[in-house]
PDB file of C-alpha atoms and ligand atoms in Angstrom:
ATOM      1  CA  UNK A 560       0.000   0.000   0.000  1.00 68.00           C
ATOM      2  CA  UNK A 561       1.238   3.453  -0.934  1.00 85.00           C
ATOM      3  CA  UNK A 562       1.135   5.755   2.101  1.00 91.00           C
ATOM      4  CA  UNK A 563       1.510   9.547   1.759  1.00 94.00           C
ATOM      5  CA  UNK A 564       4.277  10.691   4.107  1.00 95.00           C
ATOM      6  CA  UNK A 565       2.671  14.120   4.425  1.00 95.00           C
ATOM      7  CA  UNK A 566      -0.689  12.751   5.536  1.00 96.00           C
ATOM      8  CA  UNK A 567      -1.607  13.436   9.185  1.00 96.00           C
ATOM      9  CA  UNK A 568      -1.119  11.056  12.074  1.00 98.00           C
ATOM     10  CA  UNK A 569      -4.356   9.905  13.731  1.00 98.00           C
ATOM     11  CA  UNK A 570      -4.395  10.096  17.522  1.00 98.00           C
ATOM     12  CA  UNK A 571      -7.331   8.906  19.584  1.00 98.00           C
ATOM     13  CA  UNK A 572      -8.409   8.633  23.172  1.00 98.00           C
ATOM     14  CA  UNK A 573     -11.552   8.101  25.211  1.00 97.00           C
ATOM     15  CA  UNK A 574     -11.683  11.865  25.732  1.00 96.00           C
ATOM     16  CA  UNK A 575      -9.407  14.736  26.631  1.00 96.00           C
ATOM     17  CA  UNK A 576      -6.592  12.765  28.294  1.00 96.00           C
ATOM     18  CA  UNK A 577      -4.927  11.760  25.037  1.00 97.00           C
ATOM     19  CA  UNK A 578      -4.086  15.415  24.497  1.00 97.00           C
ATOM     20  CA  UNK A 579      -1.079  14.712  26.747  1.00 96.00           C
ATOM     21  CA  UNK A 580       0.121  12.383  23.972  1.00 98.00           C
ATOM     22  CA  UNK A 581      -0.810  14.827  21.181  1.00 97.00           C
ATOM     23  CA  UNK A 582       1.113  17.508  23.098  1.00 97.00           C
ATOM     24  CA  UNK A 583       4.286  15.393  23.121  1.00 97.00           C
ATOM     25  CA  UNK A 584       3.907  14.696  19.390  1.00 97.00           C
ATOM     26  CA  UNK A 585       3.525  18.445  18.739  1.00 96.00           C
ATOM     27  CA  UNK A 586       6.607  19.200  20.813  1.00 95.00           C
ATOM     28  CA  UNK A 587       8.841  16.426  19.536  1.00 96.00           C
ATOM     29  CA  UNK A 588       7.640  15.897  15.945  1.00 96.00           C
ATOM     30  CA  UNK A 589       6.853  19.455  14.814  1.00 93.00           C
ATOM     31  CA  UNK A 590       6.586  18.536  11.151  1.00 93.00           C
ATOM     32  CA  UNK A 591       3.735  16.065  11.710  1.00 96.00           C
ATOM     33  CA  UNK A 592       0.080  16.965  11.238  1.00 95.00           C
ATOM     34  CA  UNK A 593      -2.450  15.456  13.632  1.00 97.00           C
ATOM     35  CA  UNK A 594      -6.100  14.440  13.441  1.00 97.00           C
ATOM     36  CA  UNK A 595      -7.229  13.926  17.042  1.00 98.00           C
ATOM     37  CA  UNK A 596     -10.414  12.170  18.085  1.00 98.00           C
ATOM     38  CA  UNK A 597     -11.670  12.228  21.694  1.00 98.00           C
ATOM     39  CA  UNK A 598     -14.619   9.969  22.473  1.00 98.00           C
ATOM     40  CA  UNK A 599     -16.143  12.449  24.928  1.00 97.00           C
ATOM     41  CA  UNK A 600     -19.653  10.963  24.588  1.00 98.00           C
ATOM     42  CA  UNK A 601     -18.579   7.500  25.746  1.00 98.00           C
ATOM     43  CA  UNK A 602     -15.770   8.264  28.201  1.00 97.00           C
ATOM     44  CA  UNK A 603     -14.641   6.646  30.518  1.00 97.00           C
ATOM     45  CA  UNK A 604     -13.215   3.518  28.929  1.00 97.00           C
ATOM     46  CA  UNK A 605     -11.422   2.543  32.131  1.00 96.00           C
ATOM     47  CA  UNK A 606     -14.513   1.011  33.702  1.00 94.00           C
ATOM     48  CA  UNK A 607     -15.747  -0.792  30.561  1.00 96.00           C
ATOM     49  CA  UNK A 608     -15.317  -4.318  29.187  1.00 97.00           C
ATOM     50  CA  UNK A 609     -12.888  -5.408  26.497  1.00 97.00           C
ATOM     51  CA  UNK A 610     -15.748  -6.033  24.019  1.00 98.00           C
ATOM     52  CA  UNK A 611     -17.059  -2.500  24.420  1.00 98.00           C
ATOM     53  CA  UNK A 612     -13.656  -0.801  24.234  1.00 98.00           C
ATOM     54  CA  UNK A 613     -12.784  -2.877  21.155  1.00 98.00           C
ATOM     55  CA  UNK A 614     -16.036  -1.926  19.422  1.00 98.00           C
ATOM     56  CA  UNK A 615     -15.498   1.780  20.173  1.00 98.00           C
ATOM     57  CA  UNK A 616     -11.864   1.630  19.069  1.00 98.00           C
ATOM     58  CA  UNK A 617     -12.758  -0.067  15.771  1.00 98.00           C
ATOM     59  CA  UNK A 618     -15.243   2.709  14.989  1.00 98.00           C
ATOM     60  CA  UNK A 619     -12.664   5.392  15.746  1.00 98.00           C
ATOM     61  CA  UNK A 620      -9.993   3.705  13.633  1.00 98.00           C
ATOM     62  CA  UNK A 621     -12.519   3.551  10.789  1.00 98.00           C
ATOM     63  CA  UNK A 622     -13.205   7.290  11.201  1.00 98.00           C
ATOM     64  CA  UNK A 623      -9.492   8.142  11.271  1.00 98.00           C
ATOM     65  CA  UNK A 624      -8.817   6.055   8.174  1.00 98.00           C
ATOM     66  CA  UNK A 625     -11.571   8.003   6.410  1.00 97.00           C
ATOM     67  CA  UNK A 626      -9.631  11.155   7.316  1.00 97.00           C
ATOM     68  CA  UNK A 627      -6.671   9.769   5.363  1.00 97.00           C
ATOM     69  CA  UNK A 628      -4.204   9.301   8.226  1.00 98.00           C
ATOM     70  CA  UNK A 629      -0.863   7.604   7.527  1.00 98.00           C
ATOM     71  CA  UNK A 630      -0.495   6.028  10.987  1.00 98.00           C
ATOM     72  CA  UNK A 631      -2.473   5.806  14.218  1.00 98.00           C
ATOM     73  CA  UNK A 632      -1.477   6.346  17.828  1.00 98.00           C
ATOM     74  CA  UNK A 633      -3.826   4.823  20.378  1.00 98.00           C
ATOM     75  CA  UNK A 634      -3.212   7.464  23.026  1.00 98.00           C
ATOM     76  CA  UNK A 635      -5.566   5.829  25.526  1.00 98.00           C
ATOM     77  CA  UNK A 636      -3.885   3.334  27.852  1.00 98.00           C
ATOM     78  CA  UNK A 637      -7.119   1.398  28.330  1.00 98.00           C
ATOM     79  CA  UNK A 638      -7.729   1.056  24.575  1.00 98.00           C
ATOM     80  CA  UNK A 639      -4.058   0.136  24.104  1.00 98.00           C
ATOM     81  CA  UNK A 640      -4.447  -2.573  26.736  1.00 98.00           C
ATOM     82  CA  UNK A 641      -7.779  -3.995  25.543  1.00 98.00           C
ATOM     83  CA  UNK A 642      -8.088  -3.307  21.807  1.00 98.00           C
ATOM     84  CA  UNK A 643      -4.724  -2.645  20.149  1.00 98.00           C
ATOM     85  CA  UNK A 644      -3.757  -6.317  19.757  1.00 97.00           C
ATOM     86  CA  UNK A 645      -6.913  -7.113  17.739  1.00 98.00           C
ATOM     87  CA  UNK A 646      -6.939  -3.899  15.719  1.00 98.00           C
ATOM     88  CA  UNK A 647      -3.318  -4.234  14.688  1.00 97.00           C
ATOM     89  CA  UNK A 648      -4.154  -7.486  12.881  1.00 97.00           C
ATOM     90  CA  UNK A 649      -6.978  -5.820  10.951  1.00 96.00           C
ATOM     91  CA  UNK A 650      -5.196  -2.658   9.812  1.00 97.00           C
ATOM     92  CA  UNK A 651      -3.062  -1.870   6.764  1.00 95.00           C
ATOM     93  CA  UNK A 652      -1.341   1.217   8.189  1.00 97.00           C
ATOM     94  CA  UNK A 653       1.039   1.351  11.169  1.00 98.00           C
ATOM     95  CA  UNK A 654      -0.549   1.624  14.618  1.00 98.00           C
ATOM     96  CA  UNK A 655       1.066   1.927  18.049  1.00 98.00           C
ATOM     97  CA  UNK A 656      -0.266   2.228  21.585  1.00 98.00           C
ATOM     98  CA  UNK A 657       1.128   3.773  24.739  1.00 98.00           C
ATOM     99  CA  UNK A 658       2.000   0.624  26.698  1.00 98.00           C
ATOM    100  CA  UNK A 659       5.164  -0.671  24.980  1.00 98.00           C
ATOM    101  CA  UNK A 660       7.216   2.514  24.887  1.00 97.00           C
ATOM    102  CA  UNK A 661       6.734   3.207  28.605  1.00 97.00           C
ATOM    103  CA  UNK A 662       7.422  -0.419  29.528  1.00 98.00           C
ATOM    104  CA  UNK A 663      10.671  -0.416  27.528  1.00 98.00           C
ATOM    105  CA  UNK A 664      12.016   2.617  29.363  1.00 98.00           C
ATOM    106  CA  UNK A 665      10.911   1.278  32.758  1.00 98.00           C
ATOM    107  CA  UNK A 666      12.583  -2.107  32.141  1.00 98.00           C
ATOM    108  CA  UNK A 667      15.782  -0.383  31.037  1.00 97.00           C
ATOM    109  CA  UNK A 668      15.920   2.020  33.973  1.00 97.00           C
ATOM    110  CA  UNK A 669      14.871   0.029  37.024  1.00 98.00           C
ATOM    111  CA  UNK A 670      17.803  -0.926  39.236  1.00 98.00           C
ATOM    112  CA  UNK A 671      16.057  -3.003  41.889  1.00 98.00           C
ATOM    113  CA  UNK A 672      13.677  -4.653  39.361  1.00 98.00           C
ATOM    114  CA  UNK A 673      10.577  -3.433  41.188  1.00 98.00           C
ATOM    115  CA  UNK A 674       8.299  -1.471  38.901  1.00 98.00           C
ATOM    116  CA  UNK A 675       4.971   0.082  39.832  1.00 98.00           C
ATOM    117  CA  UNK A 676       2.196   0.754  37.313  1.00 98.00           C
ATOM    118  CA  UNK A 677      -0.809   2.998  37.914  1.00 98.00           C
ATOM    119  CA  UNK A 678      -3.791   3.222  35.569  1.00 98.00           C
ATOM    120  CA  UNK A 679      -7.512   2.679  35.193  1.00 97.00           C
ATOM    121  CA  UNK A 680      -9.193  -0.415  36.608  1.00 97.00           C
ATOM    122  CA  UNK A 681      -9.404  -1.977  33.114  1.00 96.00           C
ATOM    123  CA  UNK A 682      -5.736  -1.338  32.329  1.00 97.00           C
ATOM    124  CA  UNK A 683      -4.500  -2.722  35.639  1.00 98.00           C
ATOM    125  CA  UNK A 684      -6.873  -5.722  35.522  1.00 97.00           C
ATOM    126  CA  UNK A 685      -5.685  -6.544  31.984  1.00 97.00           C
ATOM    127  CA  UNK A 686      -2.202  -7.287  33.360  1.00 97.00           C
ATOM    128  CA  UNK A 687      -0.693  -6.026  30.114  1.00 98.00           C
ATOM    129  CA  UNK A 688       2.205  -4.142  31.697  1.00 98.00           C
ATOM    130  CA  UNK A 689       3.283  -7.190  33.652  1.00 98.00           C
ATOM    131  CA  UNK A 690       3.232  -9.327  30.477  1.00 98.00           C
ATOM    132  CA  UNK A 691       5.213  -6.813  28.431  1.00 98.00           C
ATOM    133  CA  UNK A 692       7.678  -6.048  31.234  1.00 98.00           C
ATOM    134  CA  UNK A 693       8.339  -9.727  31.987  1.00 98.00           C
ATOM    135  CA  UNK A 694       9.083 -10.349  28.321  1.00 97.00           C
ATOM    136  CA  UNK A 695      11.626  -7.553  28.411  1.00 97.00           C
ATOM    137  CA  UNK A 696      13.084  -8.514  31.789  1.00 96.00           C
ATOM    138  CA  UNK A 697      11.905 -11.822  33.311  1.00 96.00           C
ATOM    139  CA  UNK A 698      13.206 -11.047  36.843  1.00 96.00           C
ATOM    140  CA  UNK A 699      11.142  -7.909  37.184  1.00 98.00           C
ATOM    141  CA  UNK A 700       8.446  -7.634  39.845  1.00 98.00           C
ATOM    142  CA  UNK A 701       5.449  -5.571  38.742  1.00 98.00           C
ATOM    143  CA  UNK A 702       3.043  -4.001  41.209  1.00 98.00           C
ATOM    144  CA  UNK A 703      -0.111  -2.558  39.637  1.00 98.00           C
ATOM    145  CA  UNK A 704      -2.515  -0.174  41.297  1.00 98.00           C
ATOM    146  CA  UNK A 705      -5.730   1.199  39.823  1.00 98.00           C
ATOM    147  CA  UNK A 706      -6.279   4.873  40.686  1.00 98.00           C
ATOM    148  CA  UNK A 707      -9.770   5.625  39.328  1.00 97.00           C
ATOM    149  CA  UNK A 708     -10.227   8.900  41.227  1.00 97.00           C
ATOM    150  CA  UNK A 709      -7.264  10.567  39.520  1.00 98.00           C
ATOM    151  CA  UNK A 710      -9.110  11.152  36.208  1.00 97.00           C
ATOM    152  CA  UNK A 711     -12.053  13.093  37.677  1.00 96.00           C
ATOM    153  CA  UNK A 712      -9.662  15.140  39.831  1.00 97.00           C
ATOM    154  CA  UNK A 713      -7.650  16.122  36.761  1.00 95.00           C
ATOM    155  CA  UNK A 714     -10.811  16.937  34.794  1.00 92.00           C
ATOM    156  CA  UNK A 715     -11.973  19.097  37.685  1.00 92.00           C
ATOM    157  CA  UNK A 716      -8.710  21.002  37.296  1.00 92.00           C
ATOM    158  CA  UNK A 717      -7.454  20.055  40.785  1.00 96.00           C
ATOM    159  CA  UNK A 718      -3.897  19.535  39.617  1.00 95.00           C
ATOM    160  CA  UNK A 719      -2.292  21.169  42.641  1.00 95.00           C
ATOM    161  CA  UNK A 720      -4.722  20.614  45.456  1.00 97.00           C
ATOM    162  CA  UNK A 721      -4.649  19.130  48.949  1.00 97.00           C
ATOM    163  CA  UNK A 722      -7.447  16.729  48.076  1.00 98.00           C
ATOM    164  CA  UNK A 723      -5.463  15.342  45.128  1.00 98.00           C
ATOM    165  CA  UNK A 724      -2.401  14.950  47.347  1.00 98.00           C
ATOM    166  CA  UNK A 725      -4.456  13.055  49.951  1.00 98.00           C
ATOM    167  CA  UNK A 726      -5.929  10.737  47.314  1.00 98.00           C
ATOM    168  CA  UNK A 727      -2.459  10.166  45.847  1.00 98.00           C
ATOM    169  CA  UNK A 728      -1.023   9.361  49.286  1.00 98.00           C
ATOM    170  CA  UNK A 729      -3.702   6.745  49.828  1.00 98.00           C
ATOM    171  CA  UNK A 730      -3.363   5.103  46.399  1.00 98.00           C
ATOM    172  CA  UNK A 731       0.417   5.151  46.272  1.00 98.00           C
ATOM    173  CA  UNK A 732       1.103   3.964  49.818  1.00 98.00           C
ATOM    174  CA  UNK A 733       1.308   0.278  48.862  1.00 96.00           C
ATOM    175  CA  UNK A 734       3.695   1.010  45.984  1.00 97.00           C
ATOM    176  CA  UNK A 735       5.948   2.866  48.405  1.00 97.00           C
ATOM    177  CA  UNK A 736       5.828   0.000  50.894  1.00 97.00           C
ATOM    178  CA  UNK A 737       6.880  -2.426  48.112  1.00 97.00           C
ATOM    179  CA  UNK A 738       9.977  -0.281  47.501  1.00 97.00           C
ATOM    180  CA  UNK A 739       9.517   0.280  43.750  1.00 98.00           C
ATOM    181  CA  UNK A 740      12.211   2.424  42.124  1.00 98.00           C
ATOM    182  CA  UNK A 741      10.286   3.079  38.880  1.00 98.00           C
ATOM    183  CA  UNK A 742       6.645   4.060  38.333  1.00 98.00           C
ATOM    184  CA  UNK A 743       4.810   4.015  35.003  1.00 98.00           C
ATOM    185  CA  UNK A 744       2.115   6.712  34.722  1.00 98.00           C
ATOM    186  CA  UNK A 745      -0.172   4.312  32.838  1.00 98.00           C
ATOM    187  CA  UNK A 746      -3.109   6.607  32.149  1.00 98.00           C
ATOM    188  CA  UNK A 747      -3.407   9.638  29.880  1.00 96.00           C
ATOM    189  CA  UNK A 748      -4.348  12.000  32.712  1.00 97.00           C
ATOM    190  CA  UNK A 749      -1.556  11.206  35.139  1.00 97.00           C
ATOM    191  CA  UNK A 750       1.247  13.272  33.555  1.00 96.00           C
ATOM    192  CA  UNK A 751      -0.887  16.306  34.470  1.00 95.00           C
ATOM    193  CA  UNK A 752      -0.532  15.500  38.193  1.00 97.00           C
ATOM    194  CA  UNK A 753       3.051  14.421  37.877  1.00 97.00           C
ATOM    195  CA  UNK A 754       4.261  16.955  40.458  1.00 97.00           C
ATOM    196  CA  UNK A 755       1.812  15.619  43.063  1.00 98.00           C
ATOM    197  CA  UNK A 756       2.852  12.035  42.322  1.00 98.00           C
ATOM    198  CA  UNK A 757       6.509  13.108  42.504  1.00 98.00           C
ATOM    199  CA  UNK A 758       5.927  14.745  45.883  1.00 97.00           C
ATOM    200  CA  UNK A 759       4.253  11.614  47.282  1.00 98.00           C
ATOM    201  CA  UNK A 760       6.688   9.061  45.810  1.00 98.00           C
ATOM    202  CA  UNK A 761       9.848  11.084  46.555  1.00 97.00           C
ATOM    203  CA  UNK A 762      12.815  11.999  44.371  1.00 97.00           C
ATOM    204  CA  UNK A 763      14.254   8.495  44.201  1.00 96.00           C
ATOM    205  CA  UNK A 764      11.477   6.915  42.198  1.00 98.00           C
ATOM    206  CA  UNK A 765      11.836   7.331  38.437  1.00 98.00           C
ATOM    207  CA  UNK A 766       8.487   8.425  36.923  1.00 98.00           C
ATOM    208  CA  UNK A 767       7.953   7.156  33.376  1.00 98.00           C
ATOM    209  CA  UNK A 768       5.653   9.240  31.154  1.00 97.00           C
ATOM    210  CA  UNK A 769       4.389   6.977  28.336  1.00 98.00           C
ATOM    211  CA  UNK A 770       3.042  10.000  26.437  1.00 97.00           C
ATOM    212  CA  UNK A 771       6.577  11.296  25.897  1.00 97.00           C
ATOM    213  CA  UNK A 772       8.078   7.868  25.223  1.00 97.00           C
ATOM    214  CA  UNK A 773       5.322   7.106  22.685  1.00 98.00           C
ATOM    215  CA  UNK A 774       6.048  10.311  20.768  1.00 98.00           C
ATOM    216  CA  UNK A 775       9.678   9.178  20.448  1.00 98.00           C
ATOM    217  CA  UNK A 776       8.559   5.690  19.386  1.00 98.00           C
ATOM    218  CA  UNK A 777       6.351   7.297  16.721  1.00 98.00           C
ATOM    219  CA  UNK A 778       9.276   9.394  15.488  1.00 98.00           C
ATOM    220  CA  UNK A 779      11.457   6.275  15.135  1.00 98.00           C
ATOM    221  CA  UNK A 780       8.691   4.262  13.489  1.00 98.00           C
ATOM    222  CA  UNK A 781       7.896   6.946  10.887  1.00 98.00           C
ATOM    223  CA  UNK A 782      11.569   7.353  10.116  1.00 97.00           C
ATOM    224  CA  UNK A 783      12.062   3.571   9.739  1.00 97.00           C
ATOM    225  CA  UNK A 784       9.123   3.365   7.333  1.00 97.00           C
ATOM    226  CA  UNK A 785      10.193   6.458   5.423  1.00 96.00           C
ATOM    227  CA  UNK A 786       6.985   8.194   6.462  1.00 97.00           C
ATOM    228  CA  UNK A 787       8.352  11.244   8.287  1.00 97.00           C
ATOM    229  CA  UNK A 788       6.402  14.376   7.330  1.00 95.00           C
ATOM    230  CA  UNK A 789       8.368  17.029   5.461  1.00 90.00           C
ATOM    231  CA  UNK A 790       8.656  20.370   7.189  1.00 75.00           C
ATOM    232  CA  UNK A 791       7.647  22.318   4.111  1.00 69.00           C
ATOM    233  CA  UNK A 792       4.429  20.339   3.861  1.00 70.00           C
ATOM    234  CA  UNK A 793       3.256  21.866   7.140  1.00 68.00           C
ATOM    235  CA  UNK A 794      -0.015  23.759   6.804  1.00 78.00           C
ATOM    236  CA  UNK A 795      -1.402  26.806   8.562  1.00 79.00           C
ATOM    237  CA  UNK A 796      -3.750  24.549  10.578  1.00 84.00           C
ATOM    238  CA  UNK A 797      -1.781  21.346  11.055  1.00 93.00           C
ATOM    239  CA  UNK A 798      -3.939  20.029  13.910  1.00 95.00           C
ATOM    240  CA  UNK A 799      -7.604  19.036  13.644  1.00 96.00           C
ATOM    241  CA  UNK A 800      -9.766  18.007  16.583  1.00 98.00           C
ATOM    242  CA  UNK A 801     -12.927  15.891  16.613  1.00 98.00           C
ATOM    243  CA  UNK A 802     -15.054  14.662  19.491  1.00 98.00           C
ATOM    244  CA  UNK A 803     -18.280  12.718  19.956  1.00 98.00           C
ATOM    245  CA  UNK A 804     -19.763  15.287  22.393  1.00 98.00           C
ATOM    246  CA  UNK A 805     -19.174  18.596  24.221  1.00 97.00           C
ATOM    247  CA  UNK A 806     -16.915  20.183  21.639  1.00 97.00           C
ATOM    248  CA  UNK A 807     -16.602  23.535  23.409  1.00 97.00           C
ATOM    249  CA  UNK A 808     -15.566  22.023  26.711  1.00 95.00           C
ATOM    250  CA  UNK A 809     -12.960  19.999  24.849  1.00 97.00           C
ATOM    251  CA  UNK A 810     -11.633  23.125  23.106  1.00 97.00           C
ATOM    252  CA  UNK A 811     -11.250  24.901  26.462  1.00 96.00           C
ATOM    253  CA  UNK A 812      -9.334  22.000  27.975  1.00 95.00           C
ATOM    254  CA  UNK A 813      -7.166  21.625  24.860  1.00 96.00           C
ATOM    255  CA  UNK A 814      -6.250  25.309  25.030  1.00 96.00           C
ATOM    256  CA  UNK A 815      -5.291  24.955  28.677  1.00 94.00           C
ATOM    257  CA  UNK A 816      -2.673  22.261  27.998  1.00 93.00           C
ATOM    258  CA  UNK A 817      -1.527  22.478  24.361  1.00 94.00           C
ATOM    259  CA  UNK A 818       1.261  24.672  22.979  1.00 89.00           C
ATOM    260  CA  UNK A 819      -1.126  25.568  20.160  1.00 88.00           C
ATOM    261  CA  UNK A 820      -4.225  27.693  19.845  1.00 91.00           C
ATOM    262  CA  UNK A 821      -7.211  25.422  19.159  1.00 94.00           C
ATOM    263  CA  UNK A 822      -9.891  27.565  17.572  1.00 89.00           C
ATOM    264  CA  UNK A 823     -12.454  24.858  16.911  1.00 92.00           C
ATOM    265  CA  UNK A 824     -13.359  21.264  17.666  1.00 97.00           C
ATOM    266  CA  UNK A 825     -15.839  19.453  15.467  1.00 98.00           C
ATOM    267  CA  UNK A 826     -18.457  17.110  16.874  1.00 98.00           C
ATOM    268  CA  UNK A 827     -19.148  13.975  14.836  1.00 98.00           C
ATOM    269  CA  UNK A 828     -21.460  10.988  15.141  1.00 98.00           C
ATOM    270  CA  UNK A 829     -18.976   8.184  15.812  1.00 98.00           C
ATOM    271  CA  UNK A 830     -21.719   5.522  15.875  1.00 97.00           C
ATOM    272  CA  UNK A 831     -21.975   5.937  12.080  1.00 96.00           C
ATOM    273  CA  UNK A 832     -18.528   4.392  11.606  1.00 96.00           C
TER     274      UNK A 832
HETATM  275  N1  DGL B1993      -7.775   7.665  28.601  1.00 67.03           N
HETATM  276  C1  DGL B1993      -7.954   6.657  29.624  1.00 67.03           C
HETATM  277  C2  DGL B1993      -6.648   5.872  29.811  1.00 67.03           C
HETATM  278  O1  DGL B1993      -5.578   6.329  29.498  1.00 67.03           O
HETATM  279  C3  DGL B1993      -8.402   7.255  30.929  1.00 67.03           C
HETATM  280  C4  DGL B1993      -9.815   7.769  30.936  1.00 67.03           C
HETATM  281  C5  DGL B1993     -10.851   6.654  30.739  1.00 67.03           C
HETATM  282  O2  DGL B1993     -11.091   5.855  31.665  1.00 67.03           O
HETATM  283  O3  DGL B1993     -11.376   6.569  29.649  1.00 67.03           O
HETATM  284  O4  DGL B1993      -6.697   4.770  30.271  1.00 67.03           O
END
């Protein structure tokens, strides 16, 4: 199949959280265009079954392919955990998720071989990090902890707040007791409360941000496949945003975290795909 190297990259998430991944792509791959889809009508994915998340993800991939993307980044950790394996087999363009890149860095950097992973209930219950990490480093001990209250706290804007610190202390206590030296922030929202997590875990625990690591993996993948966008192909509006609901709220959030002025988000009917 002939893929246009100047086509946009498709990035999708269950909602706004995947903007942390889009942000890293904007920062680290400035010559790439992006079509972002946030499934704001059906969020959260983290409390849903594999069948449901797979069905949603297939629809979104179909939509993104209709937009002519050259590659897809599943920015959502839950969709990466539950749907990426199946979708990869069905797709004729490159697709990556956010699990592998973070796991690779964590396996390479842990000294005491004790790695913590935090994420949604579905991501942690899937056991995907443990499987990937043990393949990379069989001696590693992986301690997973679901932190479902973090997402609503971030969406409420309580990034630096006593309540968020208290919740973090409670969730992270058992990871501290286990003596992990590396912690994977296995959910799109968590990089936004990184400083709170840092404060609770202390300076000696390495925090791995899969959003950043995935952007670098995308850069390497596009370069390997000769699909890197050319700088001069960059347009005036290189980033397009679509959601399944609440477009204005999405635009406001996007403008609060992106290094780019989002003027408009378009609402689409994802059930049609
Ligand atoms: N984007 C999801 C993830 O990274 C978190 C929000 C949700 O539960 O849908 O797992």
